[in-house]
CSV table of C-alpha atoms in Angstrom, one decimal:
chain,number,residue,atom,x,y,z
A,96,ASP,CA,-9.9,-2.3,33.2
A,97,GLY,CA,-9.3,-3.4,29.6
A,98,GLY,CA,-9.1,-7.1,28.9
A,99,ILE,CA,-10.4,-10.1,27.0
A,100,THR,CA,-13.2,-12.2,28.3
A,101,GLN,CA,-14.0,-15.8,27.3
A,102,SER,CA,-17.2,-17.6,28.3
A,103,PRO,CA,-18.2,-20.0,29.5
A,104,LYS,CA,-15.2,-21.3,31.5
A,105,TYR,CA,-16.4,-24.9,31.2
A,106,LEU,CA,-18.6,-26.3,28.5
A,107,PHE,CA,-20.0,-29.8,27.9
A,108,ARG,CA,-21.1,-30.9,24.4
A,109,LYS,CA,-23.1,-33.9,23.4
A,110,GLU,CA,-22.1,-35.8,20.3
A,111,GLY,CA,-23.4,-34.1,17.1
A,112,GLN,CA,-24.1,-30.8,18.8
A,113,ASN,CA,-22.8,-27.4,17.7
A,114,VAL,CA,-21.6,-25.1,20.5
A,115,THR,CA,-20.4,-21.5,20.4
A,116,LEU,CA,-17.6,-20.1,22.6
A,117,SER,CA,-17.7,-16.4,23.3
A,118,CYS,CA,-14.7,-14.0,23.1
A,119,GLU,CA,-15.1,-10.3,23.9
A,120,GLN,CA,-12.4,-7.7,24.2
A,121,ASN,CA,-12.4,-4.0,25.2
A,122,LEU,CA,-8.8,-3.3,24.3
A,123,ASN,CA,-9.7,-1.7,20.9
A,124,HIS,CA,-7.5,-4.4,19.2
A,125,ASP,CA,-8.1,-5.1,15.5
A,126,ALA,CA,-6.6,-8.6,15.5
A,127,MET,CA,-8.1,-11.5,17.3
A,128,TYR,CA,-7.2,-15.2,17.3
A,129,TRP,CA,-8.5,-18.6,18.4
A,130,TYR,CA,-6.2,-21.4,19.5
A,131,ARG,CA,-6.7,-24.9,20.6
A,132,GLN,CA,-4.5,-26.6,23.2
A,133,ASP,CA,-4.6,-30.3,23.9
A,134,PRO,CA,-3.1,-31.7,27.2
A,135,GLY,CA,0.7,-31.4,27.2
A,136,GLN,CA,0.7,-29.9,23.7
A,137,GLY,CA,1.4,-26.5,22.3
A,138,LEU,CA,-1.1,-23.9,20.9
A,139,ARG,CA,-2.6,-24.6,17.4
A,140,LEU,CA,-4.2,-21.8,15.5
A,141,ILE,CA,-7.8,-22.3,14.4
A,142,TYR,CA,-8.9,-19.0,12.9
A,143,TYR,CA,-7.8,-15.4,13.0
A,144,SER,CA,-9.2,-12.0,12.1
A,145,GLN,CA,-7.1,-9.0,11.4
A,146,ILE,CA,-10.1,-6.6,10.9
A,147,VAL,CA,-13.9,-6.5,11.3
A,148,ASN,CA,-15.8,-8.6,8.7
A,149,ASP,CA,-12.7,-10.5,7.7
A,150,PHE,CA,-11.2,-13.7,8.9
A,151,GLN,CA,-8.8,-16.4,7.8
A,152,LYS,CA,-8.3,-20.1,8.5
A,153,GLY,CA,-5.5,-21.2,10.6
A,154,ASP,CA,-3.8,-24.6,10.7
A,155,ILE,CA,-6.7,-26.6,12.1
A,156,ALA,CA,-9.9,-24.8,10.9
A,157,GLU,CA,-11.8,-27.9,9.8
A,158,GLY,CA,-14.9,-28.4,12.0
A,159,TYR,CA,-14.9,-24.9,13.3
A,160,SER,CA,-16.5,-21.6,12.1
A,161,VAL,CA,-16.1,-18.0,13.2
A,162,SER,CA,-17.7,-14.5,12.6
A,163,ARG,CA,-16.3,-11.0,13.2
A,164,GLU,CA,-19.3,-8.7,12.9
A,165,LYS,CA,-18.0,-6.4,15.6
A,166,LYS,CA,-14.5,-5.3,16.6
A,167,GLU,CA,-15.0,-6.4,20.1
A,168,SER,CA,-16.4,-9.9,19.5
A,169,PHE,CA,-15.0,-13.0,17.8
A,170,PRO,CA,-17.1,-16.1,18.6
A,171,LEU,CA,-16.0,-19.6,17.7
A,172,THR,CA,-18.5,-22.3,16.8
A,173,VAL,CA,-17.4,-25.9,17.2
A,174,THR,CA,-19.5,-27.8,14.8
A,175,SER,CA,-20.5,-31.5,14.8
A,176,ALA,CA,-18.0,-32.0,12.0
A,177,GLN,CA,-15.2,-31.5,14.5
A,178,LYS,CA,-14.6,-35.1,15.6
A,179,ASN,CA,-12.4,-34.6,18.5
A,180,PRO,CA,-13.4,-31.3,20.1
A,181,THR,CA,-12.4,-31.9,23.7
A,182,ALA,CA,-9.6,-29.4,24.4
A,183,PHE,CA,-8.8,-26.1,26.0
A,184,TYR,CA,-9.7,-23.1,23.7
A,185,LEU,CA,-7.9,-19.8,24.0
A,186,CYS,CA,-8.9,-16.5,22.5
A,187,ALA,CA,-6.3,-13.7,22.1
A,188,SER,CA,-6.1,-10.2,20.7
A,189,LYS,CA,-3.2,-8.1,19.6
A,190,GLY,CA,-2.5,-4.4,19.2
A,191,PRO,CA,-1.2,-2.8,16.0
A,192,LEU,CA,2.5,-2.6,16.8
A,193,ALA,CA,4.9,-5.4,16.0
A,194,GLY,CA,6.4,-5.1,19.4
A,195,TYR,CA,3.3,-6.0,21.3
A,196,GLY,CA,2.4,-9.6,22.2
A,197,TYR,CA,-1.0,-11.1,22.6
A,198,THR,CA,-3.4,-10.7,25.4
A,199,PHE,CA,-5.2,-14.0,26.1
A,200,GLY,CA,-8.5,-14.7,27.6
A,201,SER,CA,-8.7,-17.2,30.5
A,202,GLY,CA,-9.9,-19.9,28.1
A,203,THR,CA,-12.8,-22.3,27.7
A,204,ARG,CA,-12.4,-26.0,28.5
A,205,LEU,CA,-14.7,-28.0,26.2
A,206,THR,CA,-15.6,-31.6,27.0
A,207,VAL,CA,-17.6,-34.0,24.8
A,208,VAL,CA,-20.0,-36.1,26.9
B,120,ARG,CA,10.5,-28.4,10.3
B,121,LYS,CA,8.8,-26.5,13.2
B,122,GLU,CA,9.1,-22.8,13.0
B,123,VAL,CA,9.9,-22.3,16.7
B,124,GLU,CA,11.5,-25.2,18.5
B,125,GLN,CA,12.0,-25.8,22.2
B,126,ASP,CA,13.2,-28.6,24.3
B,127,PRO,CA,9.9,-29.8,26.0
B,128,GLY,CA,11.8,-30.8,29.2
B,129,PRO,CA,10.8,-31.2,31.9
B,130,PHE,CA,13.7,-29.5,33.6
B,131,ASN,CA,13.7,-30.6,37.2
B,132,VAL,CA,15.8,-28.2,39.4
B,133,PRO,CA,16.2,-27.5,43.1
B,134,GLU,CA,15.2,-24.2,44.6
B,135,GLY,CA,17.9,-21.6,44.3
B,136,ALA,CA,19.3,-23.2,41.1
B,137,THR,CA,20.0,-21.3,37.9
B,138,VAL,CA,18.3,-22.7,34.8
B,139,ALA,CA,18.4,-21.7,31.1
B,140,PHE,CA,16.1,-22.5,28.2
B,141,ASN,CA,16.9,-22.1,24.6
B,142,CYS,CA,14.7,-21.7,21.6
B,143,THR,CA,15.4,-21.6,17.9
B,144,TYR,CA,13.3,-20.0,15.2
B,145,SER,CA,13.3,-20.5,11.4
B,146,ASN,CA,12.2,-17.2,10.0
B,147,SER,CA,15.2,-14.9,9.8
B,148,ALA,CA,12.9,-11.9,9.1
B,149,SER,CA,11.2,-12.2,12.5
B,150,GLN,CA,11.5,-9.0,14.4
B,151,SER,CA,9.8,-9.4,17.7
B,152,PHE,CA,10.4,-12.1,20.3
B,153,PHE,CA,8.8,-12.9,23.6
B,154,TRP,CA,8.7,-15.4,26.5
B,155,TYR,CA,5.4,-16.3,27.9
B,156,ARG,CA,4.6,-18.3,31.0
B,157,GLN,CA,1.8,-20.8,31.2
B,158,ASP,CA,0.6,-22.4,34.4
B,159,CYS,CA,-1.2,-25.7,34.4
B,160,ARG,CA,-4.8,-25.3,33.0
B,161,LYS,CA,-4.4,-21.5,32.6
B,162,GLU,CA,-3.9,-19.1,29.8
B,163,PRO,CA,-0.4,-18.0,28.7
B,164,LYS,CA,0.8,-14.7,30.2
B,165,LEU,CA,3.5,-12.5,28.9
B,166,LEU,CA,6.7,-12.9,30.9
B,167,MET,CA,9.0,-10.6,29.0
B,168,SER,CA,9.8,-9.2,25.6
B,169,VAL,CA,13.3,-10.1,24.2
B,170,TYR,CA,15.4,-7.2,22.9
B,171,SER,CA,18.4,-7.4,20.6
B,172,SER,CA,20.7,-6.1,23.3
B,173,GLY,CA,19.4,-8.5,25.8
B,174,ASN,CA,17.2,-7.5,28.8
B,175,GLU,CA,16.8,-8.4,32.4
B,176,ASP,CA,13.8,-8.3,34.7
B,177,GLY,CA,14.7,-9.2,38.2
B,178,ARG,CA,15.8,-12.9,38.3
B,179,PHE,CA,15.0,-13.3,34.6
B,180,THR,CA,17.3,-12.5,31.7
B,181,ALA,CA,16.4,-12.9,28.0
B,182,GLN,CA,18.9,-12.8,25.2
B,183,LEU,CA,18.6,-12.9,21.4
B,184,ASN,CA,21.1,-14.1,18.9
B,185,ARG,CA,19.9,-13.1,15.5
B,186,ALA,CA,22.9,-14.6,13.6
B,187,SER,CA,22.2,-18.1,15.0
B,188,GLN,CA,18.4,-17.5,15.3
B,189,TYR,CA,18.0,-18.5,18.9
B,190,ILE,CA,16.6,-16.9,22.0
B,191,SER,CA,17.4,-17.8,25.6
B,192,LEU,CA,15.8,-17.3,29.0
B,193,LEU,CA,17.9,-17.5,32.1
B,194,ILE,CA,16.2,-17.9,35.6
B,195,ARG,CA,18.4,-17.2,38.6
B,196,ASP,CA,17.6,-18.3,42.2
B,197,SER,CA,14.7,-20.5,41.1
B,198,LYS,CA,11.6,-20.4,43.3
B,199,LEU,CA,8.9,-23.0,43.7
B,200,SER,CA,6.5,-20.5,42.1
B,201,ASP,CA,8.6,-20.5,38.9
B,202,SER,CA,7.3,-24.0,38.1
B,203,ALA,CA,5.4,-23.6,34.8
B,204,THR,CA,5.7,-24.1,31.1
B,205,TYR,CA,7.7,-21.4,29.3
B,206,LEU,CA,6.7,-20.6,25.7
B,207,CYS,CA,9.1,-19.0,23.2
B,208,VAL,CA,7.2,-16.8,20.8
B,209,VAL,CA,8.2,-15.1,17.6
B,210,THR,CA,6.4,-12.7,15.2
B,211,GLU,CA,5.8,-13.6,11.6
B,212,PRO,CA,6.3,-10.4,9.6
B,213,GLY,CA,4.6,-11.7,6.5
B,214,ALA,CA,1.4,-12.6,8.4
B,215,GLY,CA,0.5,-9.3,10.0
B,216,ASN,CA,3.0,-9.9,12.8
B,217,MET,CA,1.0,-12.9,14.0
B,218,LEU,CA,2.7,-14.8,16.8
B,219,THR,CA,4.1,-18.2,16.4
B,220,PHE,CA,4.4,-20.3,19.5
B,221,GLY,CA,7.0,-22.9,20.4
B,222,GLY,CA,5.7,-26.0,22.1
B,223,GLY,CA,6.9,-24.9,25.5
B,224,THR,CA,9.5,-26.0,28.0
B,225,ARG,CA,8.3,-27.4,31.3
B,226,LEU,CA,10.1,-26.3,34.4
B,227,MET,CA,9.6,-28.0,37.8
B,228,VAL,CA,11.4,-26.4,40.8
B,229,LYS,CA,11.6,-28.7,43.8
B,230,PRO,CA,12.2,-28.0,47.5
């Protein structure tokens, strides 16, 4: 079955540590996205990529980095520069037609300890 | 001004009630519209697309008013399992049809 997989489901980070969240899709989608969601809040766009080897900053890119070396993969690194990283992180992908919505992964819940 | 605005609620309704949510969007060039459902601590999932002529899927009816730039979702005969947050979503044609999400409306259906 086609889908989008995020791992790990739960992640704990120490202060000052970089961590990488994985996102893999087998839907053959060109566009992929990373969102952050805080409790009781909406989705905020961190980074997005419309095509391999290209990506753009979203609304809250500071303290995060991404790469898009393969069509299937769009990992997100939460760096030590992100001062408040505890949140629910969602990865999504989208097909080429305007009428299609996003397919989301099941999310990674990151907690700073 | 937010690009997609929703009343955050919560809407507390009894089982069997009919409830309606509205959403307004700012970009008149937006072409595609969706309602997503998000359960607590889960990812959003597509509930239904919204078509210009309005569309229905079982107990759910979605309507689009382009002139006034609002979208609505009507839920009839509410079930306990309908309790969730409902996200209004709009495409941004100038940004590769990226989706813009409203903040969500929380629905709680009570026995």
